[in-house]
Coordinates of C-alpha atoms and ligand atoms in Angstrom, one line a residue:
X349 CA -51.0 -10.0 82.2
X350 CA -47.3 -9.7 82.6
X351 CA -45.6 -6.4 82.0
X352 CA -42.1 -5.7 80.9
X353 CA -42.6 -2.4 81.7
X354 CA -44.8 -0.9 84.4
X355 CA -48.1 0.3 82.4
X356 CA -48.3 4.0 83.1
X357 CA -51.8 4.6 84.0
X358 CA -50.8 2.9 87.4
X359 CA -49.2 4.6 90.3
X360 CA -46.0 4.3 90.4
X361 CA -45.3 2.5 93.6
X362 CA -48.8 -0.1 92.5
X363 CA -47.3 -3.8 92.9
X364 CA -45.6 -4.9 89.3
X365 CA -45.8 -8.9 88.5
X366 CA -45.1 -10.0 92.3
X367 CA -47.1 -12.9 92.6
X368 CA -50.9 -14.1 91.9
X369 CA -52.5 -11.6 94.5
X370 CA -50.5 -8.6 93.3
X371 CA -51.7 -9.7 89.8
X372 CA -55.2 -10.3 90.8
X373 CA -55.0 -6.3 92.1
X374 CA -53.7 -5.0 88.8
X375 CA -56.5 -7.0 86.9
X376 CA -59.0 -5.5 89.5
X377 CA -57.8 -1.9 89.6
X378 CA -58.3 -2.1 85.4
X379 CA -61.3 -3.6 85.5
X380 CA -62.8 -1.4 88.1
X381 CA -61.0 1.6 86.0
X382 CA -62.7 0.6 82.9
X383 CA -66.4 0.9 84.5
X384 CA -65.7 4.6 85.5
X385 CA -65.6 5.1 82.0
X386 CA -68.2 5.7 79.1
X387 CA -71.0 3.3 79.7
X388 CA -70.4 2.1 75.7
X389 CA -67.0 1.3 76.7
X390 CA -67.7 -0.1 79.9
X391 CA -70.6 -2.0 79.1
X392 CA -68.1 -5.2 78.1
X393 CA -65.8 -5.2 81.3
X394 CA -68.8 -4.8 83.4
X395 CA -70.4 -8.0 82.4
X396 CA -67.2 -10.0 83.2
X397 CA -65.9 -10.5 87.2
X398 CA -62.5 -11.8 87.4
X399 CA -64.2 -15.3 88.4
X400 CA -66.4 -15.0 85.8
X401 CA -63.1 -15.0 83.7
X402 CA -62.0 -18.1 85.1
X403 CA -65.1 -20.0 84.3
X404 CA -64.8 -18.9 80.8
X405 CA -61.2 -19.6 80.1
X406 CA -61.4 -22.5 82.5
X407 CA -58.2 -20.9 84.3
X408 CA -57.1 -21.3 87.7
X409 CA -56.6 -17.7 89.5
X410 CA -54.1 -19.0 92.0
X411 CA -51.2 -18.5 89.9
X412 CA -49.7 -16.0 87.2
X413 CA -49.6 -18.1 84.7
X414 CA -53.5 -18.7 85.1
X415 CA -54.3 -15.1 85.3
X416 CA -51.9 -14.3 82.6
X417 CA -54.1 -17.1 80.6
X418 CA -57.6 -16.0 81.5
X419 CA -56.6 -12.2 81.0
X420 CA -55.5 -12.9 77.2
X421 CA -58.2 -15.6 76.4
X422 CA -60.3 -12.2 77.7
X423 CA -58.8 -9.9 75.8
X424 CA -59.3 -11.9 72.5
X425 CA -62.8 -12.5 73.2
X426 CA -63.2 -9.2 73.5
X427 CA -61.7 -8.3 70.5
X428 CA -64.1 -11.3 68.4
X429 CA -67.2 -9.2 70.5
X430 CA -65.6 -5.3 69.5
X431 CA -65.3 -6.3 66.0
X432 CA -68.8 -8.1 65.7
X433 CA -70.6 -4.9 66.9
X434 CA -68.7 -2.3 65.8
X435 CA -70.7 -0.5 62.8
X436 CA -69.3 1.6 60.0
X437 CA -72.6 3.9 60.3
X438 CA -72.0 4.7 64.1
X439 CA -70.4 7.8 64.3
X440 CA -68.8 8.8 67.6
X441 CA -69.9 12.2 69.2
X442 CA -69.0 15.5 67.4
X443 CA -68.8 18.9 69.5
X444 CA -68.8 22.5 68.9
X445 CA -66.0 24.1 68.8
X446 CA -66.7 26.2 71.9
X447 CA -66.0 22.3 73.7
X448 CA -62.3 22.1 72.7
X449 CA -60.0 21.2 75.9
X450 CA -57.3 23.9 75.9
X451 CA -54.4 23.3 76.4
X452 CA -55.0 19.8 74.2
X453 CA -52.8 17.1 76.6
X454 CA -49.8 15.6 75.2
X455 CA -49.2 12.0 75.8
X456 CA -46.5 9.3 74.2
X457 CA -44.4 6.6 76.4
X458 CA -41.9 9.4 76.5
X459 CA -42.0 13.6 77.9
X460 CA -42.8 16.0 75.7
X461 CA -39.2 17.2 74.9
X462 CA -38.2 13.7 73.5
X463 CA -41.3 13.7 70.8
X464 CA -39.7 12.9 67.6
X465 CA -38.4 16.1 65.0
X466 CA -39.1 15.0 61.9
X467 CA -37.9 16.9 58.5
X468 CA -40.2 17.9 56.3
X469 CA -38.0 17.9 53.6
X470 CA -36.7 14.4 54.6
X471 CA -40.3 12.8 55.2
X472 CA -41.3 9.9 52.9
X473 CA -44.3 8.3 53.9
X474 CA -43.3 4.3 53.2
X475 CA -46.7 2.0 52.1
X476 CA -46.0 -1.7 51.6
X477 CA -48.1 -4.8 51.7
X478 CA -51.5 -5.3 49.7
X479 CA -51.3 -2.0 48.2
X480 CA -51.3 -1.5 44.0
X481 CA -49.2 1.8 44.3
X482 CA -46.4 1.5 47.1
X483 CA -44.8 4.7 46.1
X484 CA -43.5 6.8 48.9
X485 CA -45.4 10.1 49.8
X486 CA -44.2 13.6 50.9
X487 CA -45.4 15.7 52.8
X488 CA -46.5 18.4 50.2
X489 CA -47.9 15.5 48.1
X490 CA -50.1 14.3 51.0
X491 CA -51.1 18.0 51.3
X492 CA -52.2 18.2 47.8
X493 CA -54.2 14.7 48.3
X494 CA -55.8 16.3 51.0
X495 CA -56.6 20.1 50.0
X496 CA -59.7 19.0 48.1
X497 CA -60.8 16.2 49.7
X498 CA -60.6 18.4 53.1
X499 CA -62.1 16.6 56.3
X500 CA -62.4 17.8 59.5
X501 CA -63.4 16.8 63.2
X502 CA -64.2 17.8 66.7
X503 CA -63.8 14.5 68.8
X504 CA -63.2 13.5 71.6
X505 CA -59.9 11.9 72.0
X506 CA -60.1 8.9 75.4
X507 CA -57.2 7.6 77.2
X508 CA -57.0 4.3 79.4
X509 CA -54.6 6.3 81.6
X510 CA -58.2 7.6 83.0
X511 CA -58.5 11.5 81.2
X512 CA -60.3 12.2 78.3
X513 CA -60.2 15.3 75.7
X514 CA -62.2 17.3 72.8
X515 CA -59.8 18.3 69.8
X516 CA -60.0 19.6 66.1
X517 CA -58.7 17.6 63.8
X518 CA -58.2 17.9 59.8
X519 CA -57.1 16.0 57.1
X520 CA -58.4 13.3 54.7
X521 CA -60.8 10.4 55.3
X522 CA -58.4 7.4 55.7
X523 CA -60.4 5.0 53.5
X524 CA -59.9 7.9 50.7
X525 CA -56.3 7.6 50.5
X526 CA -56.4 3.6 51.0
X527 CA -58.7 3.6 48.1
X528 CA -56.6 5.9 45.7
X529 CA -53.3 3.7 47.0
X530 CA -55.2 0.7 45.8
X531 CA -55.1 -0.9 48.9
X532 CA -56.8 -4.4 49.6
X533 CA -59.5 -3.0 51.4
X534 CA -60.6 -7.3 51.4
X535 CA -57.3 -7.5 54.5
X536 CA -57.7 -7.9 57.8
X537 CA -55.1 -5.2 59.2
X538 CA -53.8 -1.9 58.4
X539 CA -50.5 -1.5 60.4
X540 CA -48.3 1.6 61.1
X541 CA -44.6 2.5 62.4
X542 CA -44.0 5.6 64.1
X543 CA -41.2 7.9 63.7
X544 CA -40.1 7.3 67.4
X545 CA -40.5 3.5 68.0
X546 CA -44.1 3.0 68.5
X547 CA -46.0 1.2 66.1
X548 CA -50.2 0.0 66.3
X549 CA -52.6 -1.8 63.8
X550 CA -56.0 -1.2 63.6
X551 CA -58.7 -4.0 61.6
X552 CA -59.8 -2.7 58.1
X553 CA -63.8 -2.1 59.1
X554 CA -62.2 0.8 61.4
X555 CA -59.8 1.9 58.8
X556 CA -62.6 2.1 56.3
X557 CA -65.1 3.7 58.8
X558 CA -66.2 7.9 58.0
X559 CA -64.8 9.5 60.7
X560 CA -61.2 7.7 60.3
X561 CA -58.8 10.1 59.6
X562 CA -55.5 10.9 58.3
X563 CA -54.7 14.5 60.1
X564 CA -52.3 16.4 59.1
X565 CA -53.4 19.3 61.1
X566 CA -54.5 20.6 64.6
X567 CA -57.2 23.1 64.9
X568 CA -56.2 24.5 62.2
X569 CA -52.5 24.7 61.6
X570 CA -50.4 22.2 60.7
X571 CA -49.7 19.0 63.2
X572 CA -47.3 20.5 66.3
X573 CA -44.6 18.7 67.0
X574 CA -45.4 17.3 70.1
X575 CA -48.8 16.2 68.7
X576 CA -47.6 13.8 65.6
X577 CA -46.1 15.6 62.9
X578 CA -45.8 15.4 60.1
X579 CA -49.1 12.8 60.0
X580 CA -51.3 11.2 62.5
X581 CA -54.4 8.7 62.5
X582 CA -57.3 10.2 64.3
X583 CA -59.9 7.5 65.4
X584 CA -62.5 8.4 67.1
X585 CA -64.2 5.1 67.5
X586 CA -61.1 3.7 69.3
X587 CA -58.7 4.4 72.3
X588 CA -56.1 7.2 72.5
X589 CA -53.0 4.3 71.9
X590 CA -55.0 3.2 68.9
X591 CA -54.2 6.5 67.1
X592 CA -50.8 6.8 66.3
X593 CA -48.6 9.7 65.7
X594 CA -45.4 10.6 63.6
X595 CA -46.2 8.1 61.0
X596 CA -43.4 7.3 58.6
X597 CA -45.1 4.3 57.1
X598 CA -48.4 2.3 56.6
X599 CA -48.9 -1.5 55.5
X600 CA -51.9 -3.5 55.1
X601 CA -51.2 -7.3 55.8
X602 CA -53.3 -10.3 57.0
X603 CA -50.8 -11.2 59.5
X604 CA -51.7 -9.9 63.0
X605 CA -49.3 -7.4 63.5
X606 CA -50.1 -6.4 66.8
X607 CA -49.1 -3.1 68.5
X608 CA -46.6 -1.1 71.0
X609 CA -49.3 -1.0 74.4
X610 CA -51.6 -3.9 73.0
X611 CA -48.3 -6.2 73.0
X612 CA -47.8 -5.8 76.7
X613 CA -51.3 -6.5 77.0
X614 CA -54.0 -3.7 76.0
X615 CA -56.7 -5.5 74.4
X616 CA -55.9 -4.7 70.9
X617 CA -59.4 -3.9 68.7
X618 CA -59.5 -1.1 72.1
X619 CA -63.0 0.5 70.9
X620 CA -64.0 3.4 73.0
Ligands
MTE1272 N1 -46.0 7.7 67.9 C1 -46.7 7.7 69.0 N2 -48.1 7.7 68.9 C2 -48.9 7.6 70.0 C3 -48.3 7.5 71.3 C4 -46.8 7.4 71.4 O1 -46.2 7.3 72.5 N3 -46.1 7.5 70.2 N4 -49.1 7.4 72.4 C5 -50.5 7.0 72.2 C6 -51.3 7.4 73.4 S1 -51.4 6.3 74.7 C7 -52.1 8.5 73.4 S2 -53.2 8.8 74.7 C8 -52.1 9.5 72.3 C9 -51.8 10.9 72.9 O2 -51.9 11.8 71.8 P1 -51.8 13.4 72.1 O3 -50.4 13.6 72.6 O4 -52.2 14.1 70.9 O5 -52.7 13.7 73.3 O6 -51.2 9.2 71.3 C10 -51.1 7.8 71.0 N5 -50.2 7.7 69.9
MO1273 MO1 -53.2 6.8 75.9

């Protein structure tokens, strides 16, 4: 598990790639992080101790590239394991709207002042890939899309840097507008590119589930600023860094197209 940038949910002076013990305490510290959380979540990383990692990837521990190895061989597995049980008829929880965290938290790799303006009249939503109609979308286009198809949520939203929080969420059902794009809903991935430079994927049985969500507003009013305008994903069968914001464009590929925290190492199917 090597870093090129300290991950954020750790304190700031916890030891960065030193050598094989500092490493060893990074892997700990997540995986002992991971079982504070939801029991659902949890209930993978529990059943694995860092030497039952090395028995499975047949990886030494005593050095970085070894735990680097195991980590990743890990992280995959876990990933085969998330997809094989994750079920388009499980919904996650839904909560009244008497439960919504106020103030919602903001989070990006950035403060809050550097979120991303976007124009509305500049915005073009870009689709490429398996898709029959690539034609760019605005903003009042995906409005109209969305104004009779309205969807709405109240989920809660988890993040690995240890808080968790219930929003309201509105839009469209994802697998909606995939459908009406003619999207090949037969792919493996559905990627997306931020309008500051973060970019995820997510696999097409999540895309496709019921609760998947293109938002376009926040309890109510349109998408703040700060909170992914003009257009976010809202999952809530996955991990905060699995629902990006600011999206300026959507492709759907069978070429693993990884993701901005999953390629420094977050397991990248990251089912909550
Ligand atoms: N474009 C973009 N999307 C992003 C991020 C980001 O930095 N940029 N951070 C992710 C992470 S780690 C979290 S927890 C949530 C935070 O969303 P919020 O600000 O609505 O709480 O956004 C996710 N999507
Ligand atoms: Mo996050």
């Amino acid at each position: 598990m090597t870093f090129d940038r300290k991950p954020s949910h750790l304190p700031p002076d916890a030891p960065v790639v030193r050598d094989g013990e500092a490493i060893l305490h990074e892997a700990r510290a997540l995986m002992t992080r991971r079982v504070t959380e939801p029991s659902r979540r949890a209930f993978l990383t529990r059943t694995l101790s860092l030497g039952g990692v090395a028995l499975l990837s047949g990886c030494s521990l005593d050095d970085n590239a070894g735990v680097a190895s195991a980590l990743d061989t890990i992280s995959r597995w876990n990933d085969r394991v998330q997809a094989a049980l994750f079920r388009q008829d499980v919904l996650a929880p839904t909560f009244p709207a008497s439960r919504i965290t106020r103030p919602f938290p903001f989070n990006a790799y950035y403060s809050m002042d550097e979120a991303p303006v976007v124009e509305e009249s500049d915005y073009r939503l870009e689709l490429s890939g398996l898709i029959a109609d690539k034609a760019p979308w605005r903003l009042d286009a995906l409005r109209r899309f969305a104004a009779p198809r309205a969807a709405e949520q109240i989920t809660r939203h988890v993040c690995v840097e240890g808080w968790s929080a219930i929003g309201r969420w509105g839009g469209v059902t994802f697998a909606d507008f995939l459908r009406h794009i003619g999207a090949d809903t037969t792919a493996r991935y559905v990627g997306f590119k931020c309008a500051d430079d973060y970019y995820t994927s997510i696999d097409m049985p999540t895309a496709l589930h019921p609760q998947t969500l293109l938002a376009l507003t926040y309890d109510g009013q349109t998408l703040p600023r700060e909170y992914g305008f003009p257009m976010k994903l809202r999952i809530p069968t996955k991990l905060g860094y699995k629902n990006p914001k600011h999206i300026r464009a959507i492709f759907v590929t069978n070429t693993y197209p990884g993701g901005y925290w999953e390629d420094q190492g977050y397991n990248w199917f990251g089912g909550s």
